[in-house]
Each structure stands twice: as structure tokens, then as C-alpha cells.
Tab-separated table of C-alpha atoms in Angstrom:
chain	number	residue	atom	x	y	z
A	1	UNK	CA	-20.222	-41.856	-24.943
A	2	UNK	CA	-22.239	-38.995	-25.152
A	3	UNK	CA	-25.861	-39.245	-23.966
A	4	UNK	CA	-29.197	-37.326	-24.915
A	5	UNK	CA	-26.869	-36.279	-28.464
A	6	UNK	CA	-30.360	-34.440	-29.799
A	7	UNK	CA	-30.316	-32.042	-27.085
A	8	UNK	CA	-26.520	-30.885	-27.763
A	9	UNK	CA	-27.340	-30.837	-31.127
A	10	UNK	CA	-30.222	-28.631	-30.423
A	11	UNK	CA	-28.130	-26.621	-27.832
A	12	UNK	CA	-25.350	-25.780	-30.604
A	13	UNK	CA	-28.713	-25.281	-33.028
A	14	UNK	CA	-29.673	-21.840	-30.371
A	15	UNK	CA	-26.609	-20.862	-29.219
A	16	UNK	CA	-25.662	-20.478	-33.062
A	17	UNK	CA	-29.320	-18.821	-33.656
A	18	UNK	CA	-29.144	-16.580	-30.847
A	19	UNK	CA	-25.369	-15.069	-32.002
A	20	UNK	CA	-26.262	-14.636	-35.395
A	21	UNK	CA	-29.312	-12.481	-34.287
A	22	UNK	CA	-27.298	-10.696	-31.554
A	23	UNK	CA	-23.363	-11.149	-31.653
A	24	UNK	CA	-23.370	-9.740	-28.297
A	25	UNK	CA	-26.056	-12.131	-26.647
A	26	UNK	CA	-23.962	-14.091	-24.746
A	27	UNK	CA	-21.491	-11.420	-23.331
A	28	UNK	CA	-24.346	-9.409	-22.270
A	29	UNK	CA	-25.999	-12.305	-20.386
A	30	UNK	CA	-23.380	-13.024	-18.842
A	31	UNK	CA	-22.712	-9.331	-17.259
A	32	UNK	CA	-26.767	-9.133	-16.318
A	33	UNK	CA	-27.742	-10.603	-13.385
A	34	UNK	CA	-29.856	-7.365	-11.626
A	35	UNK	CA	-33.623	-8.356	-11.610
A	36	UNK	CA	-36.258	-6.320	-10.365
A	37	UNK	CA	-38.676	-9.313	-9.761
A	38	UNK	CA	-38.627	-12.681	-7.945
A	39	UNK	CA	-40.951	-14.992	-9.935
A	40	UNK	CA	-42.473	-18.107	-7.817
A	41	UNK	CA	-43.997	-20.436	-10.143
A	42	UNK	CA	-44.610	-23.646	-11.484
A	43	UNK	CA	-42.467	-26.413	-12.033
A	44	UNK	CA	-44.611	-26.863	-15.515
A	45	UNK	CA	-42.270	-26.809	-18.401
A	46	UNK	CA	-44.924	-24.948	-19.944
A	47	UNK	CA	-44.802	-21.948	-17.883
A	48	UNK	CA	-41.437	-20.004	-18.215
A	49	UNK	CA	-41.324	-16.951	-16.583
A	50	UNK	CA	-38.768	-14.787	-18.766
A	51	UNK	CA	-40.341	-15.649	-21.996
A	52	UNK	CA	-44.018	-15.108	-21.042
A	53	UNK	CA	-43.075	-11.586	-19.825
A	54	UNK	CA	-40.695	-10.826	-22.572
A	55	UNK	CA	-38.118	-10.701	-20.287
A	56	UNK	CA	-34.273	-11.152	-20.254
A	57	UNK	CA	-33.023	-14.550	-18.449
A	58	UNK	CA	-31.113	-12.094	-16.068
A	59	UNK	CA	-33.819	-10.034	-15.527
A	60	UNK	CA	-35.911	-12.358	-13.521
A	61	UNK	CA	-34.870	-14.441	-10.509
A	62	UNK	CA	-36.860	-17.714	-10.494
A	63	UNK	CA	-38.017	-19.858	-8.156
A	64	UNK	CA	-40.412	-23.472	-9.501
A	65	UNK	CA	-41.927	-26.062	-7.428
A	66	UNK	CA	-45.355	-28.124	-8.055
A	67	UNK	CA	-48.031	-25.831	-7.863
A	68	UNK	CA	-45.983	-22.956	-6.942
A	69	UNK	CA	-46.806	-23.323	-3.518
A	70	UNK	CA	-44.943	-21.423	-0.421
A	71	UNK	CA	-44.382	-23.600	2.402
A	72	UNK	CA	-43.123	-21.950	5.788
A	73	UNK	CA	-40.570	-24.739	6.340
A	74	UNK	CA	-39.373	-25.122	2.994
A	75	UNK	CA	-35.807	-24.177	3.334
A	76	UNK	CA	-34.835	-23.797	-1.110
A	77	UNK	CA	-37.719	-21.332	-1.258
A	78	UNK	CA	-36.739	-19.415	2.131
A	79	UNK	CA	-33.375	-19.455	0.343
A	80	UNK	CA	-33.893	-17.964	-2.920
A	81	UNK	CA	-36.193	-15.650	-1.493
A	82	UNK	CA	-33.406	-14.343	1.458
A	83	UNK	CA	-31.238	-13.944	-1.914
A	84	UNK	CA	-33.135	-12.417	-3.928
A	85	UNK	CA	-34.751	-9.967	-1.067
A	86	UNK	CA	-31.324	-9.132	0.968
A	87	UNK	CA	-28.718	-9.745	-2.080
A	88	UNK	CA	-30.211	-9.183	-5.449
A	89	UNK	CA	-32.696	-6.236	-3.684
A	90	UNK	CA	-35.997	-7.268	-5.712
A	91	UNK	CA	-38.430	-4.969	-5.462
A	92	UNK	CA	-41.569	-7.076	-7.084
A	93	UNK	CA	-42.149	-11.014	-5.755
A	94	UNK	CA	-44.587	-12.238	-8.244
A	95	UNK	CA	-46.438	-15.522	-7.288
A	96	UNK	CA	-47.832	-16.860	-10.457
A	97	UNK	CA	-49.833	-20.195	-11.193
A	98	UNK	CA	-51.648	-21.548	-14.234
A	99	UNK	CA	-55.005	-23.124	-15.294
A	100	UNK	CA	-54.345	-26.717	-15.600
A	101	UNK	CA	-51.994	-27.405	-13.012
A	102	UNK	CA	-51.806	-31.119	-12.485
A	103	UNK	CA	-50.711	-30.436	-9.076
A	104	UNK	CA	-53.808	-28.304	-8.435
A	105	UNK	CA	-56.401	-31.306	-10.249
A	106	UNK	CA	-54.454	-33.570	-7.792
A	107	UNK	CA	-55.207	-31.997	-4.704
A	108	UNK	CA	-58.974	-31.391	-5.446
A	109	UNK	CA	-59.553	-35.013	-7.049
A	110	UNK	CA	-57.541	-36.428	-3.956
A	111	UNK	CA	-55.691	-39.270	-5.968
A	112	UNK	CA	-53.217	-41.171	-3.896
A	113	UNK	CA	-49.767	-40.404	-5.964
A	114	UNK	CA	-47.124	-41.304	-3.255
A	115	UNK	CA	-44.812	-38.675	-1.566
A	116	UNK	CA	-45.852	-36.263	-3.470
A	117	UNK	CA	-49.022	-36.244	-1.225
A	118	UNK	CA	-47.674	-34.501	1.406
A	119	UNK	CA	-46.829	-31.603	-0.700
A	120	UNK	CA	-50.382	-31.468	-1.963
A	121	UNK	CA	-51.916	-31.312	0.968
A	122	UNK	CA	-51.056	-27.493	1.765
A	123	UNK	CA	-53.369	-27.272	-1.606
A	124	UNK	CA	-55.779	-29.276	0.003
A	125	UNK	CA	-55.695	-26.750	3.214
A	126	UNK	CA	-56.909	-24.261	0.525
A	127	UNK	CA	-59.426	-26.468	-0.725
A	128	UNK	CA	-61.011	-27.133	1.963
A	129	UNK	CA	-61.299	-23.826	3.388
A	130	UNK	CA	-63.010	-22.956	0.602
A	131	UNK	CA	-64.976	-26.022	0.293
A	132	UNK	CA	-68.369	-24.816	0.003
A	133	UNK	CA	-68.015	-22.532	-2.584
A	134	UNK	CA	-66.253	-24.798	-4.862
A	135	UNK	CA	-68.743	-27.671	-4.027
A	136	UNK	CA	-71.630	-25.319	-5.109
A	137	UNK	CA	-69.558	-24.779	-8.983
A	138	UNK	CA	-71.274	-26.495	-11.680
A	139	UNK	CA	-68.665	-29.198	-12.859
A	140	UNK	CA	-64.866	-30.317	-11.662
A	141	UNK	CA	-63.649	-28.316	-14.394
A	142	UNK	CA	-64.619	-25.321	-13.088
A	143	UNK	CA	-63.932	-25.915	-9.764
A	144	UNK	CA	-60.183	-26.641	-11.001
A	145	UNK	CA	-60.014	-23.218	-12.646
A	146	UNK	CA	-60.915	-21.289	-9.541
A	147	UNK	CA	-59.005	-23.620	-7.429
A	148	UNK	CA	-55.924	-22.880	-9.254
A	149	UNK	CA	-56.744	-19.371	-8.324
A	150	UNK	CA	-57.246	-19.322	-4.789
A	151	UNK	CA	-54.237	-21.622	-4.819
A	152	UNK	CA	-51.789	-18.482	-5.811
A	153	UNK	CA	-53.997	-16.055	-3.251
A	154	UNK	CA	-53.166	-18.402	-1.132
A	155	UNK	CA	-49.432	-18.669	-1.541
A	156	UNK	CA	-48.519	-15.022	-1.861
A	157	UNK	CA	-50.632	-14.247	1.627
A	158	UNK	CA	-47.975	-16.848	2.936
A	159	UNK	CA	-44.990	-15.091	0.921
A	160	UNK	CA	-46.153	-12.413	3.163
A	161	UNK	CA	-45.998	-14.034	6.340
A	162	UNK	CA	-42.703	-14.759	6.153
A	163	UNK	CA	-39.718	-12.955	8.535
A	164	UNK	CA	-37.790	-12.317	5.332
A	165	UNK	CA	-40.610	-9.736	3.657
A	166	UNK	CA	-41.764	-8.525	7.218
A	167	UNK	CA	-38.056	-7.670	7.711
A	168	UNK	CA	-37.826	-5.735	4.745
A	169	UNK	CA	-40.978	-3.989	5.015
A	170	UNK	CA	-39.871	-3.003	8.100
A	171	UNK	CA	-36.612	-1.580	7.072
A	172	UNK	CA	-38.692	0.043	4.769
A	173	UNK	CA	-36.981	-1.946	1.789
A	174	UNK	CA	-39.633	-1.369	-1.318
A	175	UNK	CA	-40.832	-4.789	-1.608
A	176	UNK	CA	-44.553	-5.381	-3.731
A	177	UNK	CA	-45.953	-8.527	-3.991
A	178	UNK	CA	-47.959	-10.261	-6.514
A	179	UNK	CA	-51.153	-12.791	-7.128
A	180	UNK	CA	-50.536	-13.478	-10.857
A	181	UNK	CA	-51.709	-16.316	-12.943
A	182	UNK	CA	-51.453	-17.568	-16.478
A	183	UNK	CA	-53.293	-19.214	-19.018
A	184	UNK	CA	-51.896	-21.833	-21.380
A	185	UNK	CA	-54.823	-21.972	-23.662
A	186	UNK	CA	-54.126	-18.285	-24.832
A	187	UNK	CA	-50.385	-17.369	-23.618
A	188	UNK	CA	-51.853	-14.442	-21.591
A	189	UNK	CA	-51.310	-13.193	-17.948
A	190	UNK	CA	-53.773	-12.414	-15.678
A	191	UNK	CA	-53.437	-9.783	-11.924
A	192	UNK	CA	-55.583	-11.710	-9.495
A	193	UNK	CA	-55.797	-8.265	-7.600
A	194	UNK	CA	-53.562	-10.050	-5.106
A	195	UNK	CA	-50.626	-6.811	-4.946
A	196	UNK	CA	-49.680	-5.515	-2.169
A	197	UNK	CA	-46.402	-3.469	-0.323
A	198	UNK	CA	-46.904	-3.603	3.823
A	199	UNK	CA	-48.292	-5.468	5.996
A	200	UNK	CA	-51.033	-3.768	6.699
A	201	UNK	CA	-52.455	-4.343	3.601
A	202	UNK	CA	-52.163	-7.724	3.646
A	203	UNK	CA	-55.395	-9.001	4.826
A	204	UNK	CA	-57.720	-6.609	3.520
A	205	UNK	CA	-55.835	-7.478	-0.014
A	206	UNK	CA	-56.155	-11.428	0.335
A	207	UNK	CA	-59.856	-10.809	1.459
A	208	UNK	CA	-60.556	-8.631	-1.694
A	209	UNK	CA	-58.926	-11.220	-3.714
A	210	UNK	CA	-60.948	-13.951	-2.961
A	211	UNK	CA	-63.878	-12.110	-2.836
A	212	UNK	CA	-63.436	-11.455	-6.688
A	213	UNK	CA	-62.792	-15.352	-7.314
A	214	UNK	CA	-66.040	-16.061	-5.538
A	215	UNK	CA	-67.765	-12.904	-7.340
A	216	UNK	CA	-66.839	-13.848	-10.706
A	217	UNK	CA	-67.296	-17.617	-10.677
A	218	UNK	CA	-70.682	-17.318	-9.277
A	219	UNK	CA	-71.785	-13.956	-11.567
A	220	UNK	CA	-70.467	-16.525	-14.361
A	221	UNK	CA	-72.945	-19.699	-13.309
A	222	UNK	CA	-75.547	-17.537	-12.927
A	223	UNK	CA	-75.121	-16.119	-16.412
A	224	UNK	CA	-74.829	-19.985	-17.575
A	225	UNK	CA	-78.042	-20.912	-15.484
A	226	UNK	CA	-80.736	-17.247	-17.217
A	227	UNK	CA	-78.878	-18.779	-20.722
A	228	UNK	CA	-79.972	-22.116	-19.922
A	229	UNK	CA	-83.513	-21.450	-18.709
């Protein structure tokens, strides 16, 4: 017995589509597999990385947990990026969120969901390091949106930190990372001025970074506070 028959149907469905718009789809996909970019992102369905960048499947190594977050001891992330930074040769690690991450609402709410608790609480870290300026933001909502942000700041300063970029940095491997997050709502991508190529930049970067979070989100509630008043 066959199970799930809609999704072979559907599969035969694009496979069909995709030769009858290129005959030569399928043989070239197979032959590509040279990207120039790492992509760390979100395990949300909603968020795939070659088709919001118009890119090839082969032209994008990928990389999804919850909340795209970079843990130090997380041995599958460590291993795609030793692949992709020592094998593959990437020369851009792009470490893109989005608004409305459910993992993000679940670390600032604070929700008990089970084991999954422990994997929010590196979000939490960020949370509450930045706890004062998110408790002064006018509703949850928009402490959400900028907590998704910081989130990704977060996570590509620790990209940075690890002994696979410092190594290649200091082999002098061209190696740029990126803060990068994206916006369901309108399909568009957004730099969080989180890019970067040695170390040295690193923490003058992450500073500026959050610096612009905490510019605009307070420029933007005291634009909402004159219209009010």
C-alpha cells in the first residue's frame, strides 16, 4: 500500500511541470551542487531559502532548525557548517530569521511546551539580555518583531565564534557572514547590518547591529506616541 498517494501525485504533477518548462531541469540539478552561500534558517515551511532568493536548489547549502538558532554544542549545525566551509568552500554564511517565528513568541511568552524548552532557552539568553529595552516597547507584538531580530544578531555573532570560521579567517579563506531576516507578510528580505568578514570586525558589527534595532524601534514609538498626543 502506498501511503500519503496526494503527495506522489503532486510530485509526478512538478516533476512533469518542471520538464516541460526546462527539458534539461533535472540533468542540470543533478550536475550543480557549487553554492556560494550557507543559509541558516528556520525550520518554518514558510521560509525556503532558494525560492525567496531566486535561487537554484544547488546553489544554496541549507541548514533549518527552530528559530534558526546556533548552538556551540550542536553537532548537525557544526557539521554542515565544517562541510560547507572546508568542502563546498562557501564564501557567504547567511543567518536569516523571520517575523512571526513561533519559536521566537515562545521564548518571550515563556510557555511551558516540553523538550523543546531547552532549545528555547538560548532565545531566552537573548531576551533577557535585552530585557529592558523590550520591556519598555509598547505591546507583545512589537516586542516579538524586534525580538526576532536580535534573535538572528544574536546567532550569527555565535556563527562567528566558532573554530570552524576563525579557522578560515585565519587561513585567510574569504568567508562573509550575514544578519538577514525575512518577512512573511510581504515576501521581502531585509540586511540587519549584521555582515561581516574577520574577526575583528565582529564586535563592533554586532554592537552596530543592535544599536539600529534599539534606534529604530524606539524612533518608531516615539513617532506613535507625537501621533497620538
Amino acid at each position: 500500500m502506498k501511503y500519503l498517494p496526494e503527495l506522489f501525485a503532486a510530485n509526478t504533477r512538478w516533476a512533469e511541470d518542471m520538464r516541460a518548462a526546462d527539458p534539461n531541469f533535472f540533468a542540470g540539478l543533478a550536475g550543480l551542487q557549487d553554492p556560494d552561500y550557507l543559509w541558516i534558517g528556520c525550520s518554518d515551511s514558510r521560509v525556503p531559502a532558494n525560492q525567496i532568493t531566486g535561487l537554484k536548489p544547488g546553489e544554496v547549502f541549507v541548514h533549518r532548525n527552530i528559530a534558526n538558532v546556533v548552538v556551540h554544542t550542536d553537532l548537525n549545525c557544526l557539521s554542515v557548517m565544517q562541510y560547507a566551509i572546508d568542502v563546498l568552500k562557501v564564501r557567504h554564511i547567511i543567518v536569516c530569521g523571520h517575523y512571526g517565528c513561533g519559536g521566537v513568541r515562545a521564548a518571550l511568552e515563556g510557555p511551558s511546551l516540553g523538550l523543546i524548552d531547552n532549545w528555547l532557552r538560548h532565545i531566552q539568553d537573548v531576551r533577557d539580555r535585552h530585557m529592558d529595552f523590550l520591556a519598555a516597547l509598547p505591546d507583545n507584538t512589537t516586542r516579538w518583531r524586534a525580538l526576532c531580530e536580535l534573535n538572528v544578531i544574536e546567532q550569527v555573532r555565535n556563527v562567528a565564534r566558532t573554530t570552524l570560521v576563525g579557522d578560515a579567517w585565519k587561513r585567510h579563506q574569504p568567508l562573509m557572514l550575514h544578519a538577514w531576516i525575512y518577512g512573511l507578510e510581504d515576501g521581502r528580505l531585509q540586511d540587519l547590518q549584521g555582515s561581516f568578514n574577520e574577526e575583528g570586525e565582529v564586535d563592533s558589527v554586532i554592537a552596530q547591529a543592535v544599536a539600529a534595532v534599539h534606534s529604530r524601534y524606539t524612533t518608531n514609538q516615539t513617532i506613535r506616541e507625537k501621533d497620538a498626543g
